Short mmCIF file of C-alpha atoms in Angstrom, two decimals:
data_model
loop_
_atom_site.label_atom_id
_atom_site.label_comp_id
_atom_site.label_asym_id
_atom_site.label_seq_id
_atom_site.Cartn_x
_atom_site.Cartn_y
_atom_site.Cartn_z
CA MET A 1 0.00 0.00 0.00
CA ASN A 2 1.35 3.40 -0.93
CA ARG A 3 1.71 5.54 2.21
CA ASN A 4 1.76 8.74 0.13
CA ASN A 5 -1.87 8.13 -0.90
CA LYS A 6 -3.05 7.43 2.64
CA TRP A 7 -4.69 10.84 3.05
CA GLN A 8 -5.64 11.34 -0.58
CA LEU A 9 -9.26 12.45 -1.01
CA GLY A 10 -11.58 9.98 -2.72
CA PRO A 11 -13.68 10.92 -5.76
CA ASN A 12 -16.89 11.03 -3.65
CA PHE A 13 -15.42 12.97 -0.73
CA LEU A 14 -16.70 16.42 -1.78
CA SER A 15 -20.15 15.14 -2.65
CA ASN A 16 -20.41 13.36 0.72
CA VAL A 17 -19.32 16.49 2.57
CA LEU A 18 -21.88 18.51 0.63
CA VAL A 19 -24.64 16.06 1.58
CA VAL A 20 -23.61 16.29 5.26
CA ILE A 21 -23.59 20.10 5.13
CA ILE A 22 -27.03 20.17 3.50
CA GLY A 23 -28.38 17.75 6.13
CA ILE A 24 -26.99 19.81 9.01
CA SER A 25 -28.33 23.03 7.48
CA PHE A 26 -31.77 21.50 7.04
CA TYR A 27 -31.79 20.30 10.65
CA LEU A 28 -30.75 23.72 11.94
CA ALA A 29 -33.37 25.42 9.77
CA MET A 30 -36.14 23.14 11.09
CA SER A 31 -34.91 23.61 14.67
CA HIS A 32 -35.01 27.40 14.34
CA LEU A 33 -37.99 27.74 12.03
CA ASP A 34 -39.07 31.07 13.56
CA LEU A 35 -35.69 32.64 12.84
CA VAL A 36 -35.69 31.27 9.30
CA ARG A 37 -39.21 32.56 8.72
CA GLY A 38 -38.23 35.97 10.08
CA ALA A 39 -35.20 36.13 7.81
CA LEU A 40 -37.30 35.09 4.81
CA ASN A 41 -39.91 37.71 5.67
CA GLY A 42 -37.18 40.35 5.84
CA VAL A 43 -35.78 39.37 2.46
CA LEU A 44 -39.24 39.16 0.92
CA GLY A 45 -40.07 42.56 2.40
CA VAL A 46 -37.23 44.10 0.45
CA LEU A 47 -38.04 42.12 -2.69
CA SER A 48 -41.83 42.41 -2.30
CA PRO A 49 -42.31 44.78 -5.28
CA PHE A 50 -40.51 42.35 -7.57
CA VAL A 51 -42.32 39.37 -6.06
CA GLY A 52 -45.59 41.19 -6.63
CA GLY A 53 -44.52 42.01 -10.16
CA PHE A 54 -43.71 38.36 -10.81
CA VAL A 55 -47.13 37.27 -9.48
CA VAL A 56 -48.92 39.81 -11.69
CA ALA A 57 -46.83 38.82 -14.72
CA TYR A 58 -47.48 35.12 -14.09
CA LEU A 59 -51.23 35.65 -13.80
CA LEU A 60 -51.37 37.81 -16.92
CA ASP A 61 -49.12 35.57 -18.98
CA GLY A 62 -52.09 33.34 -19.79
CA PRO A 63 -54.22 36.13 -21.32
CA VAL A 64 -51.16 37.46 -23.15
CA ARG A 65 -50.52 34.07 -24.75
CA PHE A 66 -54.23 33.75 -25.57
CA PHE A 67 -54.30 37.08 -27.41
CA GLU A 68 -51.05 36.25 -29.22
CA GLN A 69 -52.20 32.84 -30.39
CA ARG A 70 -55.89 33.57 -30.98
CA PHE A 71 -55.63 36.92 -32.76
CA ALA A 72 -51.97 36.83 -33.88
CA TRP A 73 -51.32 40.16 -32.18
CA LYS A 74 -47.87 41.51 -31.45
CA ARG A 75 -46.69 40.92 -27.93
CA TRP A 76 -46.90 44.52 -26.75
CA ILE A 77 -50.49 44.77 -28.02
CA ALA A 78 -51.41 41.52 -26.25
CA ILE A 79 -49.81 42.82 -23.03
CA LEU A 80 -51.68 46.12 -23.31
CA MET A 81 -55.01 44.36 -23.85
CA SER A 82 -54.34 42.01 -20.91
CA TYR A 83 -53.66 44.92 -18.56
CA LEU A 84 -56.75 46.77 -19.82
CA LEU A 85 -58.83 43.66 -19.19
CA ALA A 86 -57.40 43.32 -15.67
CA VAL A 87 -58.06 47.01 -14.93
CA VAL A 88 -61.65 46.69 -16.13
CA LEU A 89 -62.30 43.63 -13.96
CA VAL A 90 -60.72 45.21 -10.87
CA SER A 91 -62.65 48.45 -11.46
CA LEU A 92 -65.93 46.55 -11.73
CA LEU A 93 -65.21 44.72 -8.48
CA LEU A 94 -64.27 47.92 -6.66
CA SER A 95 -67.19 49.94 -8.01
CA PHE A 96 -69.98 47.37 -7.67
CA VAL A 97 -68.99 44.63 -5.25
CA ALA A 98 -66.82 46.44 -2.68
CA PRO A 99 -69.36 49.19 -1.78
CA GLN A 100 -72.13 46.60 -1.32
CA VAL A 101 -69.88 44.47 0.86
CA VAL A 102 -69.03 47.48 3.02
CA GLN A 103 -72.71 48.44 3.21
CA SER A 104 -73.68 44.90 4.23
CA VAL A 105 -71.11 44.92 7.03
CA MET A 106 -72.35 48.32 8.26
CA VAL A 107 -75.97 47.12 8.25
CA LEU A 108 -74.95 43.97 10.09
CA ALA A 109 -73.08 45.99 12.70
CA ASP A 110 -75.91 48.48 13.20
CA ASN A 111 -78.57 45.78 13.65
CA LEU A 112 -76.37 43.33 15.55
CA ASN A 113 -78.02 43.88 18.95
CA GLY A 114 -81.49 43.35 17.50
CA TYR A 115 -80.41 40.18 15.69
CA LEU A 116 -78.81 38.78 18.83
CA LEU A 117 -81.86 39.64 20.95
CA SER A 118 -84.18 37.79 18.54
CA LEU A 119 -81.82 34.83 18.46
CA ASN A 120 -81.64 34.79 22.24
CA LYS A 121 -85.45 34.72 22.53
CA LEU A 122 -85.64 31.86 20.05
CA VAL A 123 -82.99 29.83 21.90
CA ILE A 124 -84.73 30.38 25.25
CA SER A 125 -88.05 29.29 23.74
CA VAL A 126 -86.51 26.14 22.28
CA SER A 127 -84.66 25.33 25.51
CA ASN A 128 -87.88 25.67 27.54
CA GLN A 129 -89.81 23.51 25.11
CA PHE A 130 -87.26 20.69 25.13
CA HIS A 131 -86.17 21.17 28.80
CA LEU A 132 -82.54 21.89 28.01
CA ASP A 133 -79.92 23.01 30.54
CA GLU A 134 -80.47 26.77 30.88
CA GLU A 135 -76.99 27.52 32.29
CA LEU A 136 -75.31 25.73 29.40
CA ILE A 137 -77.49 27.52 26.86
CA GLU A 138 -76.82 30.92 28.47
CA GLY A 139 -73.06 30.28 28.47
CA MET A 140 -73.14 29.30 24.82
CA MET A 141 -75.18 32.37 23.90
CA LEU A 142 -72.82 34.70 25.77
CA SER A 143 -69.80 33.21 23.98
CA TYR A 144 -71.55 33.41 20.62
CA THR A 145 -72.64 37.00 21.26
CA ASP A 146 -69.14 38.11 22.23
CA LEU A 147 -67.65 36.36 19.19
CA MET A 148 -70.06 37.95 16.71
CA LYS A 149 -69.70 41.40 18.27
CA GLN A 150 -65.92 41.24 18.06
CA ALA A 151 -65.94 39.89 14.49
CA THR A 152 -68.46 42.48 13.29
CA GLU A 153 -66.63 45.34 14.97
CA LEU A 154 -63.37 44.18 13.45
CA LEU A 155 -64.89 44.07 9.97
CA ARG A 156 -66.58 47.42 10.47
CA ASN A 157 -63.28 49.08 11.36
CA PHE A 158 -61.21 47.18 8.80
CA LEU A 159 -63.24 47.50 5.59
CA PRO A 160 -63.10 51.32 5.36
CA GLN A 161 -59.34 51.07 5.85
CA ILE A 162 -59.14 48.81 2.80
CA VAL A 163 -60.82 51.50 0.72
CA ASN A 164 -58.42 54.08 2.13
CA TYR A 165 -55.42 51.84 1.51
CA SER A 166 -56.43 51.39 -2.11
CA MET A 167 -55.97 55.14 -2.57
CA ALA A 168 -52.99 55.54 -0.24
CA LEU A 169 -49.94 57.50 -1.28
CA GLY A 170 -46.31 57.15 -0.29
CA SER A 171 -44.40 53.91 -0.03
CA GLY A 172 -47.42 51.76 -0.86
CA LEU A 173 -47.94 53.57 -4.13
CA VAL A 174 -44.24 53.41 -4.93
CA SER A 175 -44.22 49.64 -4.30
CA ALA A 176 -47.33 49.18 -6.43
CA LEU A 177 -45.84 51.16 -9.30
CA THR A 178 -42.58 49.26 -9.00
CA ALA A 179 -44.45 45.95 -9.12
CA LEU A 180 -46.45 47.13 -12.12
CA ILE A 181 -43.37 48.27 -14.04
CA ALA A 182 -41.51 45.07 -13.12
CA SER A 183 -44.42 42.93 -14.36
CA ILE A 184 -44.50 44.80 -17.68
CA TYR A 185 -40.77 44.31 -18.19
CA MET A 186 -41.07 40.65 -17.26
CA LEU A 187 -43.82 40.09 -19.81
CA LEU A 188 -42.04 42.06 -22.53
CA GLY A 189 -38.73 40.32 -21.92
CA LYS A 190 -40.13 36.88 -21.15
CA GLN A 191 -38.27 35.05 -23.92
CA ARG A 192 -35.01 36.84 -23.12
CA LEU A 193 -35.32 36.07 -19.40
CA LEU A 194 -36.09 32.42 -20.10
CA GLY A 195 -33.16 32.27 -22.50
CA GLN A 196 -30.84 33.69 -19.86
CA MET A 197 -32.07 31.16 -17.29
CA ARG A 198 -31.50 28.30 -19.74
CA LYS A 199 -28.02 29.65 -20.47
CA VAL A 200 -27.15 29.64 -16.75
CA ILE A 201 -28.51 26.11 -16.28
CA PHE A 202 -26.59 24.72 -19.26
CA ALA A 203 -23.43 26.55 -18.16
CA PHE A 204 -23.33 25.16 -14.59
CA LEU A 205 -24.92 21.72 -14.94
CA PRO A 206 -24.00 18.68 -17.02
CA LEU A 207 -26.10 18.39 -20.16
CA PRO A 208 -28.36 15.50 -18.97
CA LYS A 209 -29.04 17.18 -15.62
CA ALA A 210 -29.66 20.53 -17.29
CA ARG A 211 -32.22 19.00 -19.62
CA ARG A 212 -33.79 17.18 -16.71
CA MET A 213 -34.06 20.39 -14.71
CA LEU A 214 -35.69 22.22 -17.62
CA ALA A 215 -38.17 19.37 -18.02
CA VAL A 216 -39.04 19.58 -14.31
CA CYS A 217 -39.54 23.36 -14.56
CA SER A 218 -41.78 22.90 -17.59
CA HIS A 219 -43.86 20.29 -15.74
CA ALA A 220 -44.15 22.52 -12.66
CA ASN A 221 -45.28 25.43 -14.82
CA ARG A 222 -48.02 23.30 -16.41
CA VAL A 223 -49.25 22.11 -13.00
CA PHE A 224 -49.29 25.61 -11.49
CA ASN A 225 -50.94 27.12 -14.58
CA GLY A 226 -53.67 24.51 -14.72
CA PHE A 227 -54.39 24.64 -11.00
CA ILE A 228 -54.28 28.40 -10.40
CA TYR A 229 -56.26 29.46 -13.48
CA GLY A 230 -58.71 26.62 -12.95
CA LYS A 231 -59.25 27.51 -9.29
CA ILE A 232 -59.78 31.20 -10.06
CA ILE A 233 -62.37 30.44 -12.74
CA ASP A 234 -64.04 27.79 -10.59
CA SER A 235 -64.25 30.08 -7.53
CA ALA A 236 -65.61 32.98 -9.59
CA ILE A 237 -68.37 30.76 -11.01
CA ILE A 238 -69.25 29.44 -7.55
CA GLY A 239 -69.40 32.97 -6.14
CA VAL A 240 -71.70 34.15 -8.94
CA LEU A 241 -73.94 31.08 -8.61
CA CYS A 242 -74.14 31.63 -4.85
CA PHE A 243 -75.23 35.24 -5.40
CA ILE A 244 -77.84 34.24 -7.99
CA LEU A 245 -79.34 31.51 -5.81
CA MET A 246 -79.38 33.71 -2.69
CA SER A 247 -81.07 36.47 -4.69
CA ILE A 248 -83.69 34.03 -6.02
CA PHE A 249 -84.50 32.83 -2.49
CA LYS A 250 -84.29 36.43 -1.19
CA MET A 251 -81.68 35.71 1.45
CA PRO A 252 -80.06 38.70 3.22
CA PHE A 253 -76.44 39.80 2.77
CA SER A 254 -76.22 37.98 -0.57
CA VAL A 255 -73.28 40.03 -1.87
CA LEU A 256 -71.23 39.77 1.33
CA ILE A 257 -71.76 36.03 1.71
CA SER A 258 -71.17 35.33 -2.00
CA VAL A 259 -67.83 37.14 -1.84
CA VAL A 260 -66.85 35.12 1.24
CA VAL A 261 -67.88 31.85 -0.43
CA GLY A 262 -66.10 32.71 -3.70
CA VAL A 263 -62.84 33.84 -2.08
CA THR A 264 -62.57 30.93 0.34
CA ASN A 265 -63.39 28.45 -2.44
CA VAL A 266 -59.90 29.13 -3.82
CA ILE A 267 -58.59 27.00 -0.93
CA PRO A 268 -58.88 23.33 -1.88
CA PHE A 269 -60.71 20.88 0.38
CA PHE A 270 -61.22 23.24 3.34
CA GLY A 271 -62.44 26.24 1.31
CA PRO A 272 -66.16 25.38 1.30
CA PHE A 273 -66.17 24.84 5.07
CA ILE A 274 -64.17 28.00 5.77
CA GLY A 275 -66.64 30.05 3.73
CA ALA A 276 -69.82 28.33 4.92
CA ILE A 277 -69.23 28.52 8.69
CA PRO A 278 -69.06 32.35 9.09
CA SER A 279 -71.87 32.74 6.55
CA VAL A 280 -74.17 30.43 8.52
CA MET A 281 -73.25 32.26 11.74
CA ILE A 282 -74.22 35.59 10.16
CA LEU A 283 -77.55 34.29 8.88
CA LEU A 284 -78.23 32.53 12.17
CA MET A 285 -78.53 35.91 13.87
CA VAL A 286 -80.95 37.20 11.24
CA ASP A 287 -83.15 34.13 10.87
CA PRO A 288 -82.27 30.55 11.90
CA ILE A 289 -84.59 29.16 9.21
CA VAL A 290 -82.74 31.16 6.55
CA ALA A 291 -79.44 29.90 7.98
CA LEU A 292 -80.69 26.33 7.64
CA GLU A 293 -81.83 26.99 4.06
CA PHE A 294 -78.45 28.50 3.24
CA GLY A 295 -76.70 25.47 4.73
CA VAL A 296 -78.67 23.21 2.38
CA LEU A 297 -77.99 25.56 -0.54
CA ILE A 298 -74.25 25.72 0.05
CA LEU A 299 -74.12 21.93 0.49
CA VAL A 300 -75.80 21.42 -2.89
CA LEU A 301 -73.59 24.08 -4.47
CA GLN A 302 -70.39 22.53 -3.18
CA GLN A 303 -71.49 19.07 -4.28
CA PHE A 304 -72.03 20.50 -7.75
CA ASP A 305 -68.59 22.09 -7.61
CA GLY A 306 -66.82 19.01 -6.30
CA ASN A 307 -68.44 16.47 -8.61
CA ILE A 308 -69.24 18.38 -11.81
CA LEU A 309 -67.80 21.89 -12.17
CA GLY A 310 -64.43 21.37 -10.46
CA PRO A 311 -63.44 18.19 -12.36
CA LYS A 312 -64.65 19.77 -15.61
CA ILE A 313 -62.44 22.84 -15.18
CA LEU A 314 -59.47 21.47 -13.24
CA GLY A 315 -59.48 17.92 -14.56
CA ASP A 316 -56.61 15.98 -12.98
CA SER A 317 -54.23 18.93 -12.92
CA THR A 318 -52.54 17.79 -9.68
CA GLY A 319 -52.89 14.00 -9.73
CA LEU A 320 -53.05 13.92 -5.92
CA SER A 321 -55.36 11.79 -3.81
CA ALA A 322 -57.50 13.37 -1.10
CA ILE A 323 -55.10 12.49 1.74
CA TRP A 324 -52.14 14.19 0.03
CA VAL A 325 -54.25 17.25 -0.76
CA LEU A 326 -55.12 17.42 2.93
CA VAL A 327 -51.45 17.10 3.95
CA SER A 328 -50.31 19.77 1.48
CA ILE A 329 -52.97 22.24 2.68
CA ILE A 330 -52.15 21.75 6.36
CA VAL A 331 -48.39 21.99 5.86
CA GLY A 332 -48.61 24.91 3.42
CA GLY A 333 -51.07 26.81 5.60
CA GLY A 334 -49.00 26.22 8.72
CA LEU A 335 -45.85 27.55 7.07
CA PHE A 336 -47.14 30.37 4.84
CA GLY A 337 -50.75 31.06 5.84
CA PHE A 338 -53.44 31.64 3.20
CA ALA A 339 -50.97 31.75 0.31
CA GLY A 340 -49.47 28.46 1.46
CA MET A 341 -52.90 26.82 1.51
CA VAL A 342 -53.47 27.88 -2.11
CA VAL A 343 -50.07 27.09 -3.68
CA GLY A 344 -49.30 24.17 -1.36
CA VAL A 345 -51.33 21.75 -3.47
CA PRO A 346 -49.59 22.36 -6.84
CA THR A 347 -46.20 22.51 -5.11
CA PHE A 348 -46.80 19.17 -3.44
CA ALA A 349 -48.12 17.79 -6.73
CA VAL A 350 -44.81 18.56 -8.44
CA LEU A 351 -42.80 17.02 -5.58
CA TYR A 352 -45.09 13.99 -5.60
CA SER A 353 -44.62 13.40 -9.34
CA LEU A 354 -40.83 13.73 -9.02
CA THR A 355 -40.76 11.29 -6.11
CA SER A 356 -42.96 8.82 -7.97
CA GLU A 357 -40.71 8.98 -11.03
CA PHE A 358 -37.61 8.51 -8.89
CA LEU A 359 -39.10 5.44 -7.19
CA LYS A 360 -40.14 3.94 -10.53
CA ASN A 361 -36.61 4.34 -11.86
CA ARG A 362 -35.14 2.75 -8.74
CA LEU A 363 -37.51 -0.21 -9.02
CA ARG A 364 -36.74 -0.58 -12.73
CA GLU A 365 -33.01 -0.64 -11.96
CA LYS A 366 -33.62 -3.47 -9.47
CA GLY A 367 -35.78 -5.33 -11.98
CA ILE A 368 -38.89 -5.43 -9.79
CA ASP A 369 -42.30 -3.79 -9.82
CA GLU A 370 -44.08 -1.91 -7.01
CA THR A 371 -45.13 -5.20 -5.38
CA GLY A 372 -41.58 -6.57 -5.34
CA ALA A 373 -42.27 -9.10 -8.11
CA PRO A 374 -39.74 -9.43 -10.96
CA LEU A 375 -40.54 -7.41 -14.05
CA ALA A 376 -41.86 -9.44 -16.93
CA GLU A 377 -39.38 -9.65 -19.79
CA ALA A 378 -40.44 -8.23 -23.08
CA ALA A 379 -42.14 -10.88 -25.21
CA PRO A 380 -40.37 -11.72 -28.51
CA ALA A 381 -41.77 -9.93 -31.51
CA LEU A 382 -43.99 -12.02 -33.79
CA PRO A 383 -42.72 -12.58 -37.35
CA THR A 384 -44.27 -10.41 -40.03
CA GLU A 385 -46.04 -11.76 -43.12
CA ARG A 386 -43.00 -10.98 -45.29
CA GLU A 387 -40.76 -12.92 -42.94
CA LYS A 388 -43.15 -15.87 -42.98
CA GLN A 389 -43.17 -15.88 -46.79
CA ALA A 390 -39.36 -15.69 -46.84
CA ASP A 391 -39.19 -18.78 -44.63
#
């Protein structure tokens, strides 16, 4: 044995050290998750205009591509039309929906004591009729009353601030303009930016890994596009249907509740429950019978969404089973709040597909299938008619 090579580094030494460093870093990050989250929030705070610009550009990229492909417009014309369409939609929401939502909250706050008094009389009447525990009923009513008063007061104070914030000057306006300008540049220079990213990937990665990484990015983009656009369209339709049905049955606060149902429907799995619970609590104060009717209505509406409308629009854009959707929502919401609950599903879908492909390749290398049985060898090809005639 050559003593001079005793301390010579092996070919896998650096890769093993890198794996150890990554493992230690991941453990430290999970052990100090609050510090990591605070650092990320600080970085995102500085980069928030560009992050906002990227989100706007990503959402408008679909309409831009539609106008380019459908009408053969130049890119700058397609971008201009996409922004005009977005401005029109936002203006309609602000001019028609937002004032009615604010008005509904003000009416609810002004009549809250009367609603609670009527509900209290009804509960006392029911408790006397069925001989229920009066102390338990009173405790529940006090908790419910305090909860609704706090929630209504919070909304009453918060909604006017939203209107004021939409017209605020200063740093907020500067950030909004920066995000807008950044999104325009991103859309105009999309091909150049993508070309630069591909150049960097090919420059620093071996050719097979570079191609693999580009394929993964392309797959992730398709999953996110299909899920996000599908969820926005699906939630908008559900919100409009909820408003139409509530108007037909003459239920109160139709605009406010329809907005709540439509917005929360963006969240997969839990969205219908998150939107239905506060809506039922609001209607319960006005009229318990109406609250019961709304509960039946929202149940039918969500069944229609889950079994007909949602699959028709979304299809199998994620490929996840219900349990993995549940896991992705809980983990994403716990880490990043509302945004994590929305984008957690497509993110987990991409990771799930990559893991599944990796496991299939590993099993194929071992010559077994998912049950551990040996893979069947390819059957020999049958001779063609020409070969039979030649024989």
